[in-house]
Coordinates of N, CA and C in Angstrom, one line a residue:
Q1 N -130.1 142.2 73.3 CA -128.7 142.2 73.2 C -128.3 141.9 71.7
V2 N -127.4 142.7 71.2 CA -127.0 142.6 69.8 C -125.8 141.7 69.7
S3 N -125.8 140.8 68.8 CA -124.7 139.8 68.6 C -124.4 139.6 67.1
L4 N -123.2 139.6 66.7 CA -122.8 139.3 65.4 C -121.7 138.2 65.5
V5 N -121.9 137.1 64.8 CA -121.0 136.0 64.9 C -120.6 135.5 63.5
E6 N -119.3 135.6 63.2 CA -118.8 135.2 61.9 C -118.4 133.7 61.9
S7 N -118.4 133.1 60.8 CA -117.9 131.7 60.6 C -117.5 131.5 59.2
G8 N -116.8 130.4 58.9 CA -116.5 130.1 57.5 C -115.0 130.3 57.2
G9 N -114.3 130.9 58.1 CA -112.9 131.1 57.8 C -112.1 129.8 57.8
G10 N -110.8 129.9 57.4 CA -110.0 128.7 57.3 C -108.8 128.9 56.5
L11 N -108.1 127.7 56.2 CA -106.9 127.7 55.4 C -107.3 127.3 54.0
V12 N -106.8 128.0 53.0 CA -107.1 127.7 51.6 C -105.9 128.1 50.8
Q13 N -105.7 127.4 49.7 CA -104.6 127.7 48.8 C -104.9 128.9 47.9
A14 N -103.9 129.6 47.5 CA -104.1 130.7 46.6 C -104.9 130.2 45.3
G15 N -105.8 131.0 44.9 CA -106.7 130.6 43.8 C -108.0 129.9 44.3
G16 N -108.1 129.6 45.5 CA -109.2 128.9 46.0 C -110.3 129.8 46.5
S17 N -111.4 129.3 47.1 CA -112.5 130.1 47.5 C -113.0 129.7 48.9
L18 N -113.6 130.7 49.5 CA -114.2 130.5 50.8 C -115.5 131.4 50.8
R19 N -116.4 130.9 51.7 CA -117.6 131.7 51.9 C -117.7 132.0 53.4
L20 N -117.7 133.3 53.8 CA -117.9 133.7 55.2 C -119.4 134.0 55.4
S21 N -119.8 133.7 56.6 CA -121.1 134.0 57.1 C -121.1 134.8 58.4
C22 N -122.1 135.6 58.5 CA -122.3 136.4 59.8 C -123.7 136.3 60.2
V23 N -124.0 135.7 61.3 CA -125.4 135.7 61.8 C -125.6 136.8 62.8
V24 N -126.7 137.5 62.6 CA -127.0 138.7 63.5 C -128.2 138.4 64.3
S25 N -128.1 138.7 65.6 CA -129.2 138.6 66.5 C -129.4 139.8 67.3
G26 N -130.6 140.1 67.7 CA -130.9 141.2 68.6 C -131.3 142.5 67.9
R27 N -131.4 142.4 66.5 CA -131.8 143.6 65.8 C -132.5 143.2 64.5
T28 N -133.2 144.1 63.9 CA -133.9 143.9 62.6 C -132.9 144.2 61.6
L29 N -132.4 143.2 60.9 CA -131.3 143.4 60.0 C -131.6 144.4 58.9
S30 N -132.8 144.4 58.4 CA -133.2 145.3 57.3 C -133.1 146.8 57.6
D31 N -132.9 147.1 58.9 CA -132.7 148.5 59.2 C -131.2 149.0 59.1
Y32 N -130.3 148.1 58.9 CA -128.9 148.4 59.0 C -128.1 148.1 57.7
A33 N -127.2 149.0 57.4 CA -126.2 148.7 56.4 C -125.2 147.8 57.1
M34 N -124.6 146.9 56.3 CA -123.7 145.9 56.8 C -122.4 146.0 56.0
A35 N -121.3 145.5 56.6 CA -120.0 145.5 55.9 C -119.1 144.4 56.4
W36 N -118.1 144.1 55.6 CA -117.0 143.2 56.0 C -115.8 144.1 56.0
F37 N -115.0 143.9 57.1 CA -113.7 144.5 57.2 C -112.7 143.4 57.5
R38 N -111.4 143.7 57.3 CA -110.4 142.7 57.6 C -109.2 143.4 58.3
Q39 N -108.4 142.6 59.0 CA -107.3 143.2 59.8 C -106.2 142.2 59.8
T40 N -105.0 142.7 59.6 CA -103.7 141.9 59.7 C -102.9 142.5 60.9
P41 N -102.1 141.7 61.5 CA -101.3 142.2 62.7 C -100.6 143.5 62.4
G42 N -100.7 144.5 63.3 CA -100.0 145.7 63.2 C -100.7 146.7 62.2
K43 N -101.8 146.4 61.7 CA -102.5 147.3 60.8 C -103.9 147.6 61.2
E44 N -104.4 148.7 60.8 CA -105.8 149.0 61.1 C -106.8 148.2 60.3
R45 N -108.0 148.1 60.8 CA -109.0 147.4 60.0 C -109.3 148.1 58.7
E46 N -109.4 147.3 57.6 CA -109.7 148.0 56.4 C -111.0 147.5 55.8
F47 N -111.7 148.4 55.2 CA -113.0 148.0 54.5 C -112.8 147.0 53.4
V48 N -113.6 146.0 53.3 CA -113.6 145.1 52.3 C -114.8 145.2 51.3
A49 N -116.0 145.2 51.9 CA -117.2 145.2 51.1 C -118.3 145.7 52.0
G50 N -119.3 146.3 51.4 CA -120.5 146.8 52.2 C -121.7 146.7 51.4
T51 N -122.9 146.7 52.1 CA -124.2 146.6 51.4 C -125.2 147.4 52.1
T52 N -126.1 148.0 51.3 CA -127.2 148.8 51.9 C -128.2 147.9 52.6
P53 N -129.1 148.4 53.4 CA -130.0 147.6 54.2 C -130.8 146.6 53.4
S54 N -131.3 147.0 52.2 CA -132.1 146.1 51.4 C -131.2 145.1 50.7
G55 N -129.9 145.4 50.6 CA -129.0 144.5 49.8 C -129.0 144.9 48.3
G56 N -129.7 146.0 48.0 CA -129.8 146.3 46.6 C -128.6 147.0 46.0
R57 N -127.7 147.4 46.8 CA -126.4 148.0 46.3 C -125.3 147.5 47.2
A58 N -124.1 147.4 46.5 CA -122.9 146.9 47.2 C -121.7 147.8 46.7
S59 N -120.7 147.8 47.6 CA -119.5 148.5 47.3 C -118.3 147.7 47.8
Y60 N -117.2 147.8 47.0 CA -116.0 146.9 47.3 C -114.7 147.7 47.3
A61 N -113.8 147.3 48.1 CA -112.5 147.8 48.0 C -111.9 147.4 46.7
D62 N -111.0 148.3 46.2 CA -110.4 148.0 44.9 C -109.7 146.6 44.9
S63 N -109.1 146.3 46.0 CA -108.3 145.1 46.1 C -109.1 143.8 45.9
V64 N -110.4 143.9 46.2 CA -111.2 142.6 46.1 C -112.3 142.7 45.0
N65 N -112.4 143.9 44.4 CA -113.5 144.0 43.4 C -113.3 143.0 42.3
G66 N -114.4 142.3 42.0 CA -114.3 141.3 40.9 C -114.0 139.9 41.4
R67 N -113.6 139.9 42.7 CA -113.3 138.5 43.2 C -114.2 138.2 44.4
F68 N -114.6 139.2 45.2 CA -115.5 139.0 46.3 C -116.9 139.5 46.0
T69 N -117.9 138.8 46.7 CA -119.3 139.2 46.5 C -119.9 139.2 47.9
I70 N -120.5 140.4 48.3 CA -121.2 140.5 49.5 C -122.7 140.3 49.2
S71 N -123.4 139.6 50.1 CA -124.8 139.4 50.0 C -125.4 139.3 51.4
R72 N -126.7 139.4 51.5 CA -127.4 139.3 52.7 C -128.8 138.7 52.5
D73 N -129.2 138.0 53.6 CA -130.6 137.5 53.7 C -131.2 138.0 54.9
N74 N -132.0 139.1 54.7 CA -132.6 139.8 55.9 C -133.6 138.9 56.6
A75 N -134.3 138.1 55.9 CA -135.3 137.2 56.5 C -134.6 136.2 57.5
E76 N -133.4 135.8 57.2 CA -132.6 134.9 58.0 C -131.6 135.5 58.9
N77 N -131.5 136.9 58.8 CA -130.6 137.7 59.6 C -129.1 137.2 59.3
M78 N -128.8 137.1 58.0 CA -127.5 136.6 57.7 C -126.8 137.5 56.7
L79 N -125.5 137.6 56.8 CA -124.6 138.4 55.9 C -123.6 137.4 55.4
Y80 N -123.2 137.5 54.1 CA -122.3 136.6 53.5 C -121.2 137.4 52.8
L81 N -120.1 136.7 52.6 CA -119.0 137.2 51.8 C -118.4 136.0 51.0
E82 N -118.7 136.0 49.7 CA -118.2 134.9 48.8 C -116.8 135.4 48.3
M83 N -115.8 134.7 48.6 CA -114.4 135.1 48.2 C -113.8 134.1 47.2
N84 N -113.5 134.5 46.0 CA -113.0 133.7 45.0 C -111.6 134.2 44.6
N85 N -110.9 133.3 43.9 CA -109.5 133.6 43.4 C -108.7 134.3 44.6
L86 N -108.7 133.6 45.7 CA -108.0 134.2 46.9 C -106.5 134.3 46.6
K87 N -106.0 135.4 47.2 CA -104.5 135.6 47.1 C -103.9 135.6 48.5
T88 N -102.6 135.5 48.6 CA -102.0 135.5 49.9 C -102.2 136.8 50.7
D89 N -102.3 137.9 49.9 CA -102.6 139.2 50.5 C -104.0 139.3 51.2
D90 N -104.9 138.3 50.9 CA -106.2 138.3 51.5 C -106.1 137.7 52.9
T91 N -105.0 137.2 53.3 CA -104.9 136.6 54.7 C -105.1 137.7 55.7
A92 N -106.1 137.4 56.6 CA -106.4 138.4 57.6 C -107.5 137.8 58.5
V93 N -107.8 138.5 59.6 CA -109.1 138.2 60.3 C -110.2 139.1 59.7
Y94 N -111.3 138.5 59.4 CA -112.4 139.1 58.8 C -113.5 139.4 59.8
Y95 N -114.0 140.6 59.8 CA -115.1 141.0 60.7 C -116.3 141.5 60.0
C96 N -117.5 141.1 60.5 CA -118.7 141.8 60.0 C -119.1 142.9 61.0
A97 N -119.7 143.9 60.4 CA -120.1 145.1 61.2 C -121.4 145.6 60.7
S98 N -122.1 146.4 61.6 CA -123.3 147.0 61.2 C -123.4 148.4 61.7
H99 N -124.2 149.2 61.0 CA -124.5 150.6 61.5 C -125.9 150.9 61.0
I100 N -126.7 151.6 61.8 CA -128.0 152.0 61.4 C -128.0 153.1 60.3
G101 N -128.7 152.9 59.2 CA -128.6 153.9 58.2 C -128.5 153.2 56.8
F102 N -128.5 154.0 55.7 CA -128.6 153.5 54.4 C -127.3 153.5 53.7
A103 N -126.4 154.3 54.1 CA -125.1 154.5 53.3 C -124.1 153.4 53.6
I104 N -123.4 153.1 52.6 CA -122.2 152.1 52.7 C -121.0 153.0 53.1
L105 N -120.6 152.8 54.3 CA -119.5 153.7 54.9 C -118.3 152.8 55.0
R106 N -117.1 153.4 54.7 CA -115.9 152.7 54.6 C -115.0 152.9 55.9
E107 N -115.5 153.8 56.8 CA -114.7 154.1 58.0 C -115.1 153.2 59.1
E108 N -114.1 152.6 59.7 CA -114.3 151.7 60.8 C -115.1 152.3 61.9
R109 N -114.8 153.6 62.2 CA -115.5 154.3 63.3 C -117.0 154.5 63.1
S110 N -117.5 154.3 61.9 CA -118.9 154.5 61.6 C -119.8 153.4 62.0
Y111 N -119.2 152.2 62.4 CA -119.9 151.0 62.7 C -120.0 150.8 64.2
D112 N -121.2 150.5 64.6 CA -121.4 150.4 66.1 C -121.3 149.0 66.7
F113 N -121.5 148.0 65.8 CA -121.5 146.6 66.4 C -120.6 145.8 65.5
W114 N -119.8 144.9 66.1 CA -118.9 144.1 65.4 C -118.9 142.6 65.9
G115 N -118.6 141.7 65.0 CA -118.4 140.4 65.4 C -117.0 140.2 66.0
Q116 N -116.7 138.9 66.4 CA -115.4 138.6 67.0 C -114.3 138.3 66.0
G117 N -114.7 138.1 64.7 CA -113.8 137.8 63.7 C -113.6 136.4 63.4
T118 N -113.2 136.1 62.1 CA -112.9 134.7 61.7 C -111.6 134.8 60.8
Q119 N -110.7 133.9 61.1 CA -109.4 133.9 60.5 C -109.5 133.3 59.1
V120 N -108.9 134.0 58.1 CA -108.7 133.5 56.7 C -107.2 133.5 56.4
T121 N -106.7 132.3 56.1 CA -105.3 132.2 55.8 C -105.2 131.6 54.4
V122 N -104.5 132.3 53.5 CA -104.3 131.9 52.1 C -102.9 131.5 51.9
S123 N -102.6 130.3 51.6 CA -101.2 129.8 51.4 C -100.8 129.8 49.9
S124 N -99.5 130.0 49.7 CA -99.1 130.1 48.3 C -98.8 128.7 47.7

């Protein structure tokens, strides 16, 4: 049984930092490209960052490029998102997701397994 569980969300002031974690069980993480998405009420999930199965390449949404860093530890079955210089617009529920393959895909429908999400709230 595949399971993705996010943690690390919370309330932070603008300009602050948070580190999100996603623990994956039930699959060999090194076979899967991984990504972080986020969603605010009334909007579709949007791509935030993705990484190839080896972690050798990453891709970011323009809105977070230079502030967020995605990383993974395949040996520990973990995915991370380091978020710095947070802005109020970063407030959302953050989800980790996986799909088998090498490409970093930005479409929600391309991912087959999702976590339950963790809330990130950035106050001004």
